[in-house]
Amino acid sequence: MMRVFLASEFRCTIYKGEYYLATRAYVIFVRYAKAFGDIILCSRFEEVEEEPFDCIKADFIKEVVDCDSLSKTMIGLYKDQMMKAMESCDFVVGRFPSIIAFRACDYAKKLKKIFVAELMCDGWDSYWNHSFVGKVIAPYMTTKMKKCTWDADFAIYVTEKFLQNKYPCKNPSINASNVVITDTNADILTRRLERIKNNDLHNISMMTSASVDQHSKGQEYVVKAIGLLKEKGINVKYYLAGGGKQSYLKKIAQEAGVVENLVFLGRLPIEKIFETLDEIDIYIQPSLQEGLPRSVIEAMSRACPVMGARTAGIPELIDDECVFKRRSKKSIAEAVETVLNNGLAGYAIRNFEHSKAYSNDILNDRRNSYYDMIKKKVNEKNFR
């Protein structure tokens, strides 16, 4: 049984002294608990008075270090708390990009602890597309991410090429997406092809799964593109799955004259997302910052034709003609027309088959072999 110090900026919820994580965070963190043992979580925390309905209790979290202020974290005000907790751990995991994780990397080096870098997305895009402050610190964060990744004892990437090329590691690394695909039944493809047969290409449906109030997710450009498509006789019903305030996108829709084309679904559990994916014609990911978006692979596993921006690992997953320029309503509209003219069946078949490479069994086998390498190095270090 080992103890893992895990540094991340995923918020953790505290209810009656117990820890809860959003589903996506839980799925990632619990892997470390199953593979190694107890988790010491260093993150940001929020205490609530009602049990969170959209979170899962994380019994594997045994201790926490609360870095409630990222600016204080950056200047080292939580150094003592972090290092004290780290001393009792066998190794440290930092999930990049993250100010908390970068500091954990620094302190792990001081304590000569084995450090594992987990790269979720591009540090530059993550901060540059966030806010004015983000733009100011983006160069530093990118440089810091490159340095920490290069020096890490191990690195886990969600992409196959993109992040590896931009943030290489001098030590052993693997690629393993955080997607969870368990169902690759051929009936999924059969139903999709039957649906495509009955499609009316002048009335189509599209979907994006992402927070609706994060401008870096890029939904506004799809909304604007819907206006252009409408002028060409293609009517789009756009389904938006994700939490957050809807006011900004509603304002964009009003300006584009497509208010009636948008359907806000709110935050959905994964099973509801899959149900919705089965009912739409095209999944679209217009993000300005990503790693290898799980939602794209989830859509592919439902045999959805998928389109996406030329961002991070998205082009690794889909056909060239399905990729459009970032922040360009014209490029999106043109890509939609091209995909429709080419026929959706070919994309459905290709995506469904490609998604099998991301099945839970395959990725878990890859991770577990890599975890065994980490265990071996930890044990060797402890033995010495």
XYZ file of C-alpha atoms in Angstrom:
384
model
C 0.000 0.000 0.000
C 1.430 3.347 -1.072
C 0.482 6.968 -0.488
C 0.194 9.286 -3.474
C 0.340 13.075 -3.317
C -1.933 14.240 -6.152
C -1.877 17.922 -7.185
C -4.701 19.223 -9.362
C -6.973 22.209 -9.855
C -10.148 20.131 -10.127
C -12.313 21.474 -7.308
C -13.234 19.025 -4.572
C -16.496 19.395 -2.622
C -16.677 18.754 1.125
C -19.988 17.681 2.662
C -20.185 16.706 6.352
C -16.442 16.130 6.471
C -16.428 13.794 3.477
C -14.963 14.453 0.039
C -16.888 14.449 -3.242
C -15.625 14.757 -6.813
C -17.334 15.517 -10.106
C -17.708 12.328 -12.148
C -14.884 13.061 -14.589
C -12.437 13.897 -11.789
C -13.521 10.845 -9.781
C -12.880 8.477 -12.696
C -9.333 9.834 -13.100
C -8.375 10.018 -9.422
C -9.786 6.632 -8.455
C -7.392 4.943 -10.893
C -4.457 6.048 -8.751
C -6.219 4.822 -5.608
C -6.880 1.386 -7.124
C -3.352 1.069 -8.463
C -1.392 2.462 -5.511
C -3.441 3.113 -2.351
C -4.319 6.237 -0.348
C -4.574 9.640 -2.012
C -3.429 12.904 -0.433
C -5.241 15.485 -2.560
C -3.774 18.954 -3.001
C -6.349 21.130 -4.703
C -9.063 23.716 -4.151
C -12.020 22.814 -1.928
C -15.554 24.032 -1.406
C -17.657 23.164 1.639
C -21.421 22.771 1.059
C -24.442 22.249 3.308
C -26.338 19.886 0.982
C -25.070 16.620 -0.456
C -23.907 17.353 -4.048
C -26.203 15.531 -6.482
C -23.730 15.615 -9.374
C -20.676 14.294 -7.488
C -19.382 10.953 -6.204
C -18.077 10.355 -2.692
C -14.298 9.803 -2.831
C -13.513 7.569 0.146
C -9.984 7.019 -1.153
C -8.986 10.611 -0.259
C -7.327 10.278 3.135
C -5.904 13.754 3.613
C -6.104 17.120 1.854
C -4.034 20.254 1.322
C -6.281 23.195 0.517
C -4.749 25.720 -1.893
C -7.743 28.029 -2.013
C -5.872 30.856 -3.770
C -3.923 30.266 -6.974
C -2.061 33.572 -6.603
C -0.928 32.566 -3.098
C 0.044 29.142 -4.445
C 2.127 30.752 -7.176
C 4.183 32.814 -4.720
C 4.704 29.818 -2.440
C 2.500 30.600 0.562
C 1.344 26.950 0.847
C 4.858 25.555 0.605
C 5.088 24.288 4.199
C 1.696 22.525 4.102
C 2.438 20.923 0.753
C 5.917 19.730 1.656
C 4.817 18.353 5.027
C 2.091 16.267 3.389
C 4.440 15.249 0.581
C 7.033 13.879 3.008
C 4.692 11.035 4.005
C 3.994 10.065 0.379
C 5.810 7.597 -1.861
C 5.575 9.759 -4.979
C 3.902 12.866 -6.400
C 1.504 13.306 -9.329
C 0.954 16.721 -10.919
C -1.852 17.206 -13.419
C -0.782 19.865 -15.961
C -1.388 22.655 -16.727
C -1.904 23.806 -13.162
C -0.276 26.330 -10.857
C -0.797 23.919 -7.948
C 0.786 21.044 -9.894
C 3.777 23.164 -10.940
C 4.442 24.062 -7.319
C 4.098 20.380 -6.370
C 6.737 19.606 -8.994
C 9.123 22.151 -7.437
C 8.641 20.794 -3.921
C 8.894 17.151 -5.015
C 12.284 17.982 -6.516
C 13.440 19.559 -3.225
C 12.347 16.430 -1.339
C 13.785 14.115 -4.034
C 10.404 12.486 -4.535
C 9.533 10.652 -7.756
C 7.357 12.948 -9.847
C 4.723 11.907 -12.406
C 3.458 14.558 -14.847
C -0.010 14.007 -16.276
C -0.616 16.320 -19.249
C -4.258 17.177 -19.889
C -4.013 20.031 -22.390
C -1.769 22.744 -23.816
C -0.569 25.202 -21.178
C -0.502 28.107 -23.636
C -4.053 27.648 -24.947
C -5.375 26.964 -21.474
C -4.234 30.316 -20.089
C -4.211 32.512 -23.210
C -7.897 31.778 -23.874
C -8.963 32.205 -20.251
C -8.778 35.909 -19.367
C -6.570 39.006 -19.473
C -4.631 37.711 -16.471
C -4.322 34.382 -18.269
C -2.737 36.115 -21.260
C -0.217 37.803 -18.968
C 0.939 34.559 -17.355
C 0.549 32.250 -20.398
C 4.236 32.558 -21.461
C 5.461 31.733 -17.947
C 3.033 28.827 -17.538
C 4.016 27.350 -20.901
C 7.731 27.571 -20.112
C 7.140 26.117 -16.643
C 5.115 23.231 -18.065
C 7.901 22.420 -20.528
C 10.521 22.427 -17.762
C 8.482 20.334 -15.299
C 7.501 17.797 -17.971
C 11.044 17.431 -19.302
C 12.416 16.739 -15.820
C 9.569 14.447 -14.675
C 10.416 10.827 -13.844
C 7.312 9.720 -15.744
C 4.809 11.444 -18.036
C 1.291 10.459 -19.073
C -0.178 12.269 -22.103
C -3.804 12.295 -23.237
C -2.733 12.890 -26.859
C -0.859 10.643 -29.257
C 1.442 13.341 -30.676
C 0.460 16.948 -30.018
C 1.385 17.366 -26.348
C 4.391 15.047 -26.687
C 5.836 17.261 -29.409
C 5.262 20.497 -27.507
C 6.089 19.225 -23.997
C 8.538 16.306 -24.312
C 9.780 14.270 -21.350
C 13.323 12.885 -21.203
C 12.109 9.843 -19.249
C 9.585 7.040 -20.029
C 6.129 8.230 -21.077
C 2.855 6.853 -22.437
C -0.270 8.200 -24.090
C -3.586 7.278 -22.498
C -6.766 9.297 -22.847
C -9.039 9.765 -19.823
C -12.071 8.694 -21.823
C -14.196 5.788 -20.546
C -15.562 3.711 -23.449
C -17.105 0.411 -22.391
C -19.698 -0.257 -25.119
C -18.507 -0.985 -28.676
C -21.460 -3.151 -29.707
C -21.943 -3.326 -33.475
C -25.642 -2.489 -33.016
C -24.604 1.107 -32.292
C -23.213 1.459 -35.812
C -26.180 -0.329 -37.371
C -28.637 2.069 -35.736
C -26.536 5.060 -36.787
C -26.421 3.986 -40.439
C -30.181 3.436 -40.410
C -30.641 6.944 -39.025
C -28.348 8.426 -41.690
C -30.400 6.728 -44.418
C -33.432 8.718 -43.323
C -31.609 12.047 -42.885
C -32.970 15.283 -44.305
C -29.763 17.170 -45.088
C -31.606 20.494 -45.068
C -32.601 19.950 -41.429
C -29.791 18.620 -39.278
C -28.920 18.463 -35.603
C -25.545 19.100 -33.986
C -24.297 18.876 -30.411
C -21.438 20.132 -28.234
C -20.758 18.837 -24.724
C -18.898 21.493 -22.694
C -19.548 24.247 -20.161
C -21.621 26.914 -21.887
C -20.051 29.882 -20.113
C -16.402 29.138 -20.873
C -15.509 31.161 -23.955
C -12.552 28.854 -24.599
C -15.002 26.112 -25.584
C -15.870 28.092 -28.713
C -19.613 27.405 -29.022
C -20.213 31.018 -30.069
C -18.557 30.340 -33.434
C -20.887 27.435 -34.114
C -23.849 29.673 -33.229
C -22.620 32.272 -35.723
C -22.024 29.592 -38.368
C -25.620 28.399 -37.958
C -26.689 31.827 -39.210
C -24.578 31.373 -42.365
C -25.915 27.868 -42.938
C -29.456 29.137 -42.513
C -28.876 31.561 -45.398
C -27.886 28.578 -47.558
C -31.029 26.615 -46.747
C -29.526 24.354 -44.081
C -31.421 24.565 -40.811
C -29.452 23.422 -37.741
C -30.810 22.505 -34.331
C -27.870 22.947 -31.954
C -27.900 21.009 -28.666
C -25.628 22.326 -25.910
C -24.901 19.910 -23.060
C -23.056 21.501 -20.174
C -23.464 23.592 -17.063
C -22.879 27.304 -16.680
C -24.676 30.569 -17.408
C -26.384 30.660 -20.800
C -26.681 34.433 -21.186
C -23.615 35.002 -23.390
C -24.500 32.368 -25.979
C -28.129 33.509 -25.986
C -26.923 37.026 -26.758
C -24.789 35.724 -29.657
C -27.768 33.722 -30.938
C -29.968 36.815 -30.769
C -27.449 38.788 -32.825
C -27.179 35.959 -35.377
C -30.948 35.517 -35.592
C -30.857 31.870 -34.525
C -32.319 31.877 -31.009
C -34.854 29.203 -31.949
C -32.027 26.936 -33.192
C -30.412 26.488 -29.770
C -31.428 23.885 -27.169
C -29.707 24.141 -23.775
C -29.641 20.757 -22.026
C -27.719 21.709 -18.881
C -25.207 19.385 -17.255
C -26.002 15.752 -18.093
C -24.788 12.446 -16.630
C -22.784 10.349 -19.090
C -25.659 7.969 -19.861
C -27.857 10.918 -20.888
C -25.051 12.306 -23.035
C -24.843 8.988 -24.876
C -28.625 8.954 -25.353
C -28.502 12.446 -26.843
C -25.560 11.554 -29.083
C -27.657 8.744 -30.542
C -30.314 11.272 -31.555
C -28.151 13.921 -33.267
C -26.553 13.982 -36.722
C -23.141 15.586 -36.098
C -21.057 16.153 -32.989
C -18.967 19.343 -33.126
C -16.070 20.437 -30.881
C -15.133 24.087 -31.572
C -12.731 24.416 -28.605
C -9.924 26.963 -28.475
C -8.077 24.864 -25.880
C -8.135 21.116 -25.280
C -5.956 18.093 -24.791
C -7.569 15.106 -26.415
C -11.256 15.809 -25.749
C -13.037 12.868 -24.197
C -16.337 14.114 -25.548
C -15.065 13.672 -29.123
C -14.085 10.044 -28.494
C -17.389 9.429 -26.700
C -19.233 10.752 -29.768
C -17.113 8.579 -32.057
C -17.997 5.536 -29.951
C -21.670 6.241 -30.763
C -20.768 6.268 -34.485
C -21.336 10.019 -34.729
C -19.827 11.978 -37.585
C -17.561 14.411 -35.704
C -16.192 17.850 -36.581
C -13.708 19.916 -34.605
C -11.407 22.912 -34.487
C -7.718 22.692 -35.338
C -6.880 22.627 -31.639
C -4.403 20.391 -29.769
C -5.202 16.684 -30.275
C -8.546 17.101 -32.073
C -7.070 16.709 -35.589
C -5.464 13.427 -34.451
C -8.919 11.918 -34.078
C -10.955 12.944 -37.126
C -10.702 13.236 -40.926
C -9.026 16.312 -42.396
C -12.177 17.664 -44.025
C -13.911 17.563 -40.635
C -11.362 19.974 -39.134
C -12.018 23.729 -39.317
C -10.155 26.898 -38.394
C -10.502 28.129 -34.840
C -12.713 31.174 -34.243
C -14.058 31.055 -37.827
C -17.784 30.858 -38.477
C -17.062 30.761 -42.235
C -14.724 27.774 -41.908
C -17.261 25.925 -39.736
C -20.094 26.527 -42.201
C -17.949 25.419 -45.149
C -16.827 22.273 -43.300
C -20.433 21.374 -42.454
C -21.409 21.689 -46.124
C -18.432 19.545 -47.186
C -19.234 16.817 -44.669
C -22.904 16.749 -45.668
C -22.033 16.603 -49.380
C -19.575 13.741 -48.784
C -22.226 11.716 -46.962
C -22.281 10.962 -43.246
C -22.118 7.170 -43.431
C -18.388 6.985 -44.163
C -17.545 9.196 -41.194
C -19.823 7.157 -38.926
C -18.107 3.885 -39.838
C -14.594 5.309 -39.596
C -15.218 6.988 -36.222
C -16.852 3.950 -34.670
C -13.956 1.687 -35.653
C -11.348 4.230 -34.532
C -13.000 4.650 -31.129
C -12.282 0.996 -30.306
C -8.629 1.936 -29.786
C -9.830 3.949 -26.769
C -11.823 1.181 -25.119
C -11.540 0.991 -21.355
C -9.840 -2.415 -21.442
C -7.100 -1.330 -23.855
C -6.332 1.917 -22.028
C -6.431 0.275 -18.595
C -3.950 -2.390 -19.714
C -1.614 0.331 -20.995
C -1.923 2.376 -17.797
C -1.496 -0.623 -15.506
C 1.731 -1.648 -17.248
C 2.989 1.899 -16.806
C 1.877 1.991 -13.169
C 3.936 -1.172 -12.624
C 7.000 0.749 -13.869
C 6.265 3.525 -11.380
C 5.846 1.030 -8.524
C 9.129 -0.625 -9.419
C 11.013 2.685 -9.368
C 9.380 3.732 -6.082
C 10.276 0.403 -4.471
C 13.848 0.592 -5.750
C 14.197 4.100 -4.336
C 12.724 3.039 -0.973
C 14.928 -0.044 -0.833
C 18.062 2.036 -1.312
